[in-house]
mmCIF file of C-alpha atoms in Angstrom:
data_model
loop_
_atom_site.group_PDB
_atom_site.id
_atom_site.type_symbol
_atom_site.label_atom_id
_atom_site.label_comp_id
_atom_site.label_asym_id
_atom_site.label_seq_id
_atom_site.Cartn_x
_atom_site.Cartn_y
_atom_site.Cartn_z
ATOM 1 C CA ASP A 1 0.000 0.000 0.000
ATOM 2 C CA ALA A 2 1.276 3.423 -0.912
ATOM 3 C CA LYS A 3 2.297 5.407 2.136
ATOM 4 C CA THR A 4 3.177 9.006 2.830
ATOM 5 C CA THR A 5 6.044 10.588 4.760
ATOM 6 C CA GLN A 6 5.716 13.933 6.480
ATOM 7 C CA PRO A 7 7.873 15.877 8.950
ATOM 8 C CA ASN A 8 6.746 15.429 12.534
ATOM 9 C CA SER A 9 6.340 19.143 13.168
ATOM 10 C CA MET A 10 6.784 22.568 11.633
ATOM 11 C CA GLU A 11 6.641 26.080 12.940
ATOM 12 C CA SER A 12 5.423 29.245 11.292
ATOM 13 C CA ASN A 13 4.865 32.867 12.133
ATOM 14 C CA GLU A 14 1.409 34.322 11.854
ATOM 15 C CA GLU A 15 0.598 36.002 8.543
ATOM 16 C CA GLU A 16 3.444 34.183 6.768
ATOM 17 C CA PRO A 17 3.069 31.446 4.139
ATOM 18 C CA VAL A 18 3.541 27.825 5.195
ATOM 19 C CA HIS A 19 4.686 25.008 2.954
ATOM 20 C CA LEU A 20 3.925 21.546 4.320
ATOM 21 C CA PRO A 21 5.726 18.794 2.389
ATOM 22 C CA CYS A 22 4.645 15.213 1.799
ATOM 23 C CA ASN A 23 6.529 12.377 0.097
ATOM 24 C CA HIS A 24 4.640 9.530 -1.535
ATOM 25 C CA SER A 25 7.213 7.806 -3.692
ATOM 26 C CA THR A 26 5.146 4.626 -4.182
ATOM 27 C CA ILE A 27 1.989 6.420 -5.333
ATOM 28 C CA SER A 28 -0.038 4.608 -7.993
ATOM 29 C CA GLY A 29 -1.853 6.091 -10.941
ATOM 30 C CA THR A 30 -5.234 5.703 -9.258
ATOM 31 C CA ASP A 31 -4.273 7.400 -5.991
ATOM 32 C CA TYR A 32 -5.637 10.839 -5.192
ATOM 33 C CA ILE A 33 -3.574 13.017 -2.852
ATOM 34 C CA HIS A 34 -5.695 14.323 0.008
ATOM 35 C CA TRP A 35 -4.913 16.696 2.828
ATOM 36 C CA TYR A 36 -6.847 16.859 6.072
ATOM 37 C CA ARG A 37 -6.209 18.733 9.269
ATOM 38 C CA GLN A 38 -7.239 17.922 12.817
ATOM 39 C CA LEU A 39 -7.655 20.184 15.794
ATOM 40 C CA PRO A 40 -7.378 18.681 19.294
ATOM 41 C CA SER A 41 -10.311 16.451 20.247
ATOM 42 C CA GLN A 42 -12.030 16.986 16.895
ATOM 43 C CA GLY A 43 -12.491 14.911 13.784
ATOM 44 C CA PRO A 44 -10.271 15.648 10.784
ATOM 45 C CA GLU A 45 -11.373 18.368 8.412
ATOM 46 C CA TYR A 46 -10.928 18.107 4.659
ATOM 47 C CA VAL A 47 -8.542 20.708 3.256
ATOM 48 C CA ILE A 48 -7.866 19.901 -0.387
ATOM 49 C CA HIS A 49 -7.155 17.069 -2.803
ATOM 50 C CA GLY A 50 -5.751 16.554 -6.261
ATOM 51 C CA LEU A 51 -4.629 13.978 -8.776
ATOM 52 C CA THR A 52 -2.042 15.482 -11.121
ATOM 53 C CA SER A 53 -2.556 19.217 -11.472
ATOM 54 C CA ASN A 54 -2.068 21.885 -8.853
ATOM 55 C CA VAL A 55 -5.265 22.815 -7.036
ATOM 56 C CA ASN A 56 -6.474 25.925 -5.244
ATOM 57 C CA ASN A 57 -9.420 26.459 -2.933
ATOM 58 C CA ARG A 58 -10.415 28.943 -0.291
ATOM 59 C CA MET A 59 -8.397 27.147 2.378
ATOM 60 C CA ALA A 60 -5.128 26.319 0.665
ATOM 61 C CA SER A 61 -3.221 25.378 -2.459
ATOM 62 C CA LEU A 62 -1.851 21.982 -3.372
ATOM 63 C CA ALA A 63 1.270 21.745 -5.476
ATOM 64 C CA ILE A 64 1.898 18.290 -6.953
ATOM 65 C CA ALA A 65 5.272 17.305 -8.367
ATOM 66 C CA GLU A 66 5.362 16.322 -12.003
ATOM 67 C CA ASP A 67 6.258 12.721 -11.120
ATOM 68 C CA ARG A 68 3.581 12.773 -8.368
ATOM 69 C CA LYS A 69 6.040 11.394 -5.840
ATOM 70 C CA SER A 70 5.685 14.419 -3.623
ATOM 71 C CA SER A 71 3.295 17.243 -2.923
ATOM 72 C CA THR A 72 3.163 20.431 -0.880
ATOM 73 C CA LEU A 73 0.254 21.972 0.940
ATOM 74 C CA ILE A 74 0.504 25.745 0.912
ATOM 75 C CA LEU A 75 -1.247 27.940 3.443
ATOM 76 C CA HIS A 76 -0.830 31.403 2.037
ATOM 77 C CA ARG A 77 -1.126 33.338 5.282
ATOM 78 C CA ALA A 78 -0.983 31.290 8.441
ATOM 79 C CA THR A 79 -3.292 32.244 11.285
ATOM 80 C CA LEU A 80 -3.409 30.962 14.832
ATOM 81 C CA ARG A 81 -6.470 28.925 13.861
ATOM 82 C CA ASP A 82 -4.346 27.013 11.368
ATOM 83 C CA ALA A 83 -2.411 25.363 14.201
ATOM 84 C CA ALA A 84 -3.332 21.698 13.829
ATOM 85 C CA VAL A 85 -2.055 18.304 12.742
ATOM 86 C CA TYR A 86 -2.005 18.081 8.958
ATOM 87 C CA TYR A 87 -2.356 14.683 7.309
ATOM 88 C CA CYS A 88 -1.356 13.868 3.768
ATOM 89 C CA ILE A 89 -3.023 10.650 2.633
ATOM 90 C CA LEU A 90 -3.586 8.714 -0.568
ATOM 91 C CA LEU A 91 -7.127 7.664 -1.425
ATOM 92 C CA ASN A 92 -7.747 5.253 -4.241
ATOM 93 C CA THR A 93 -10.332 5.020 -6.987
ATOM 94 C CA GLY A 94 -10.096 1.256 -6.929
ATOM 95 C CA GLY A 95 -10.429 0.469 -3.262
ATOM 96 C CA PHE A 96 -10.786 1.669 0.278
ATOM 97 C CA LYS A 97 -7.320 1.394 1.726
ATOM 98 C CA THR A 98 -6.890 4.502 3.816
ATOM 99 C CA ILE A 99 -3.673 5.013 5.713
ATOM 100 C CA PHE A 100 -3.334 8.072 7.898
ATOM 101 C CA GLY A 101 0.205 8.527 9.149
ATOM 102 C CA ALA A 102 1.156 10.581 12.177
ATOM 103 C CA GLY A 103 0.915 13.818 10.173
ATOM 104 C CA THR A 104 2.702 17.125 10.683
ATOM 105 C CA ARG A 105 1.927 19.186 13.733
ATOM 106 C CA LEU A 106 1.941 22.838 12.695
ATOM 107 C CA PHE A 107 2.712 25.440 15.329
ATOM 108 C CA VAL A 108 1.833 29.049 14.525
ATOM 109 C CA LYS A 109 3.465 31.843 16.502
ATOM 110 C CA ALA A 110 1.809 35.207 16.977
ATOM 111 C CA SER B 1 -26.585 20.596 3.773
ATOM 112 C CA GLN B 2 -25.115 17.383 5.046
ATOM 113 C CA THR B 3 -24.383 16.713 8.686
ATOM 114 C CA ILE B 4 -22.924 13.779 10.543
ATOM 115 C CA HIS B 5 -23.689 12.921 14.143
ATOM 116 C CA GLN B 6 -21.972 10.595 16.573
ATOM 117 C CA TRP B 7 -22.917 9.605 20.075
ATOM 118 C CA PRO B 8 -22.037 9.402 22.769
ATOM 119 C CA ALA B 9 -19.296 12.027 22.826
ATOM 120 C CA THR B 10 -17.435 10.309 25.643
ATOM 121 C CA LEU B 11 -17.733 6.882 27.207
ATOM 122 C CA VAL B 12 -16.021 5.077 30.048
ATOM 123 C CA GLN B 13 -16.576 1.342 30.114
ATOM 124 C CA PRO B 14 -15.177 -1.555 32.154
ATOM 125 C CA VAL B 15 -13.220 -4.333 30.501
ATOM 126 C CA GLY B 16 -15.533 -7.075 29.310
ATOM 127 C CA SER B 17 -18.573 -4.856 28.877
ATOM 128 C CA PRO B 18 -20.389 -4.445 25.544
ATOM 129 C CA LEU B 19 -20.140 -1.414 23.291
ATOM 130 C CA SER B 20 -22.417 0.332 20.853
ATOM 131 C CA LEU B 21 -21.455 3.556 19.101
ATOM 132 C CA GLU B 22 -23.815 5.151 16.642
ATOM 133 C CA CYS B 23 -23.269 7.371 13.647
ATOM 134 C CA THR B 24 -25.932 8.959 11.476
ATOM 135 C CA VAL B 25 -25.672 11.114 8.395
ATOM 136 C CA GLU B 26 -28.256 13.604 7.168
ATOM 137 C CA GLY B 27 -28.715 15.320 3.850
ATOM 138 C CA THR B 28 -27.313 12.695 1.511
ATOM 139 C CA SER B 29 -28.274 9.313 0.115
ATOM 140 C CA ASN B 30 -26.336 6.064 -0.188
ATOM 141 C CA PRO B 31 -23.094 7.441 1.197
ATOM 142 C CA ASN B 32 -19.948 5.427 1.748
ATOM 143 C CA LEU B 33 -19.504 5.165 5.518
ATOM 144 C CA TYR B 34 -16.343 4.622 7.538
ATOM 145 C CA TRP B 35 -15.272 3.871 11.101
ATOM 146 C CA TYR B 36 -11.795 4.954 12.188
ATOM 147 C CA ARG B 37 -9.953 4.647 15.476
ATOM 148 C CA GLN B 38 -7.236 6.991 16.685
ATOM 149 C CA ALA B 39 -4.962 6.048 19.540
ATOM 150 C CA ALA B 40 -3.529 8.887 21.613
ATOM 151 C CA GLY B 41 -0.999 10.897 19.600
ATOM 152 C CA ARG B 42 -1.330 8.681 16.543
ATOM 153 C CA GLY B 43 -2.863 8.789 13.098
ATOM 154 C CA LEU B 44 -6.212 7.298 12.156
ATOM 155 C CA GLN B 45 -6.691 3.610 11.499
ATOM 156 C CA LEU B 46 -9.510 2.550 9.205
ATOM 157 C CA LEU B 47 -11.573 -0.163 10.919
ATOM 158 C CA PHE B 48 -14.603 -0.689 8.698
ATOM 159 C CA TYR B 49 -16.215 0.742 5.625
ATOM 160 C CA SER B 50 -19.616 0.266 4.022
ATOM 161 C CA VAL B 51 -20.842 0.978 0.516
ATOM 162 C CA GLY B 52 -24.484 0.152 1.226
ATOM 163 C CA ILE B 53 -27.046 -1.253 3.657
ATOM 164 C CA GLY B 54 -25.837 -4.507 5.123
ATOM 165 C CA GLN B 55 -22.498 -4.299 3.290
ATOM 166 C CA ILE B 56 -19.593 -4.134 5.709
ATOM 167 C CA SER B 57 -15.903 -4.608 5.018
ATOM 168 C CA SER B 58 -13.311 -4.934 7.742
ATOM 169 C CA GLU B 59 -9.816 -3.590 7.311
ATOM 170 C CA VAL B 60 -8.194 -5.110 10.373
ATOM 171 C CA PRO B 61 -8.970 -8.153 12.510
ATOM 172 C CA GLN B 62 -10.155 -7.069 15.906
ATOM 173 C CA ASN B 63 -12.599 -7.285 18.750
ATOM 174 C CA LEU B 64 -15.082 -4.977 17.054
ATOM 175 C CA SER B 65 -17.871 -5.336 14.520
ATOM 176 C CA ALA B 66 -19.932 -2.908 12.468
ATOM 177 C CA SER B 67 -23.422 -2.873 11.052
ATOM 178 C CA ARG B 68 -25.404 -0.666 8.721
ATOM 179 C CA PRO B 69 -29.086 -1.301 9.383
ATOM 180 C CA GLN B 70 -30.243 1.781 7.466
ATOM 181 C CA ASP B 71 -28.832 3.793 4.594
ATOM 182 C CA ARG B 72 -27.480 6.578 6.772
ATOM 183 C CA GLN B 73 -26.836 4.747 10.025
ATOM 184 C CA PHE B 74 -23.571 3.059 10.930
ATOM 185 C CA ILE B 75 -23.032 1.254 14.217
ATOM 186 C CA LEU B 76 -19.816 0.072 15.838
ATOM 187 C CA SER B 77 -20.149 -2.701 18.407
ATOM 188 C CA SER B 78 -18.274 -5.031 20.646
ATOM 189 C CA LYS B 79 -19.469 -7.903 22.805
ATOM 190 C CA LYS B 80 -16.583 -7.646 25.268
ATOM 191 C CA LEU B 81 -14.299 -4.619 25.420
ATOM 192 C CA LEU B 82 -10.563 -4.923 25.873
ATOM 193 C CA LEU B 83 -8.205 -2.338 27.339
ATOM 194 C CA SER B 84 -6.701 -1.949 23.870
ATOM 195 C CA ASP B 85 -10.066 -0.774 22.526
ATOM 196 C CA SER B 86 -9.594 2.605 24.192
ATOM 197 C CA GLY B 87 -9.263 5.459 21.745
ATOM 198 C CA PHE B 88 -10.983 8.157 19.765
ATOM 199 C CA TYR B 89 -13.542 6.676 17.362
ATOM 200 C CA LEU B 90 -14.456 8.633 14.299
ATOM 201 C CA CYS B 91 -17.215 8.062 11.788
ATOM 202 C CA ALA B 92 -16.942 9.546 8.314
ATOM 203 C CA TRP B 93 -18.922 9.603 5.101
ATOM 204 C CA SER B 94 -18.194 10.299 1.461
ATOM 205 C CA GLU B 95 -20.232 10.471 -1.710
ATOM 206 C CA THR B 96 -20.895 7.133 -3.352
ATOM 207 C CA ALA B 97 -17.877 5.903 -5.272
ATOM 208 C CA SER B 98 -16.158 2.646 -6.069
ATOM 209 C CA GLY B 99 -13.230 3.696 -3.947
ATOM 210 C CA SER B 100 -12.437 6.012 -1.098
ATOM 211 C CA TRP B 101 -11.073 8.813 -3.241
ATOM 212 C CA ASN B 102 -13.865 11.280 -2.601
ATOM 213 C CA GLU B 103 -13.593 13.908 0.100
ATOM 214 C CA GLN B 104 -14.439 12.391 3.484
ATOM 215 C CA PHE B 105 -16.466 14.259 6.085
ATOM 216 C CA PHE B 106 -15.804 13.329 9.686
ATOM 217 C CA GLY B 107 -18.055 13.353 12.708
ATOM 218 C CA PRO B 108 -17.122 14.859 16.079
ATOM 219 C CA GLY B 109 -15.904 11.532 17.424
ATOM 220 C CA THR B 110 -16.424 9.411 20.537
ATOM 221 C CA ARG B 111 -13.681 9.185 23.117
ATOM 222 C CA LEU B 112 -13.783 5.696 24.638
ATOM 223 C CA THR B 113 -11.864 4.784 27.761
ATOM 224 C CA VAL B 114 -11.826 1.154 28.818
ATOM 225 C CA LEU B 115 -10.819 0.600 32.441
#
């Protein structure tokens, strides 16, 4: 099963951009790259997903490498409310294998 | 709009007691439904998923079972709880698809402590 690798933690200053990396070197052609974030004692919240092309929505941008073996979640201006654990996961069109790793804990400093 | 409910929010149960956690979804039809468990400080582990009424697939062997008696109701059960069943249980739904690739919407979770 394709897995993802993320740094354990990252730190950012408020109002600055944040780039959260994710490696998925064994990704298959039918895997979608999803990002979720989780605040303490809450369920994960969907952030963004993509297949091959870069994606933008109101929450963030997703930059996908040309070979799809890595991706980066971009928060354009971090706020204190963005402090959370961010999970990069691969979800498949052909099955239901869902592997959430430990994610990246993002700390945002005022 | 769609909403997902889970109850109870917290639960403390003795070892060997039964368990029933309920999840319901409103505002959508024939969703894919999921049960996850999260141990303290860890990522989420997919336990079960369902693509329709009465259709349950298990991802890991364990002490738990799931049922889907109605289209938008998903129940997680155990006959006898173990200490290792403690954790944060999350229900999620996604639009109908052959795989899990659609955006998943998570409920608020149930924190279970087995003593």
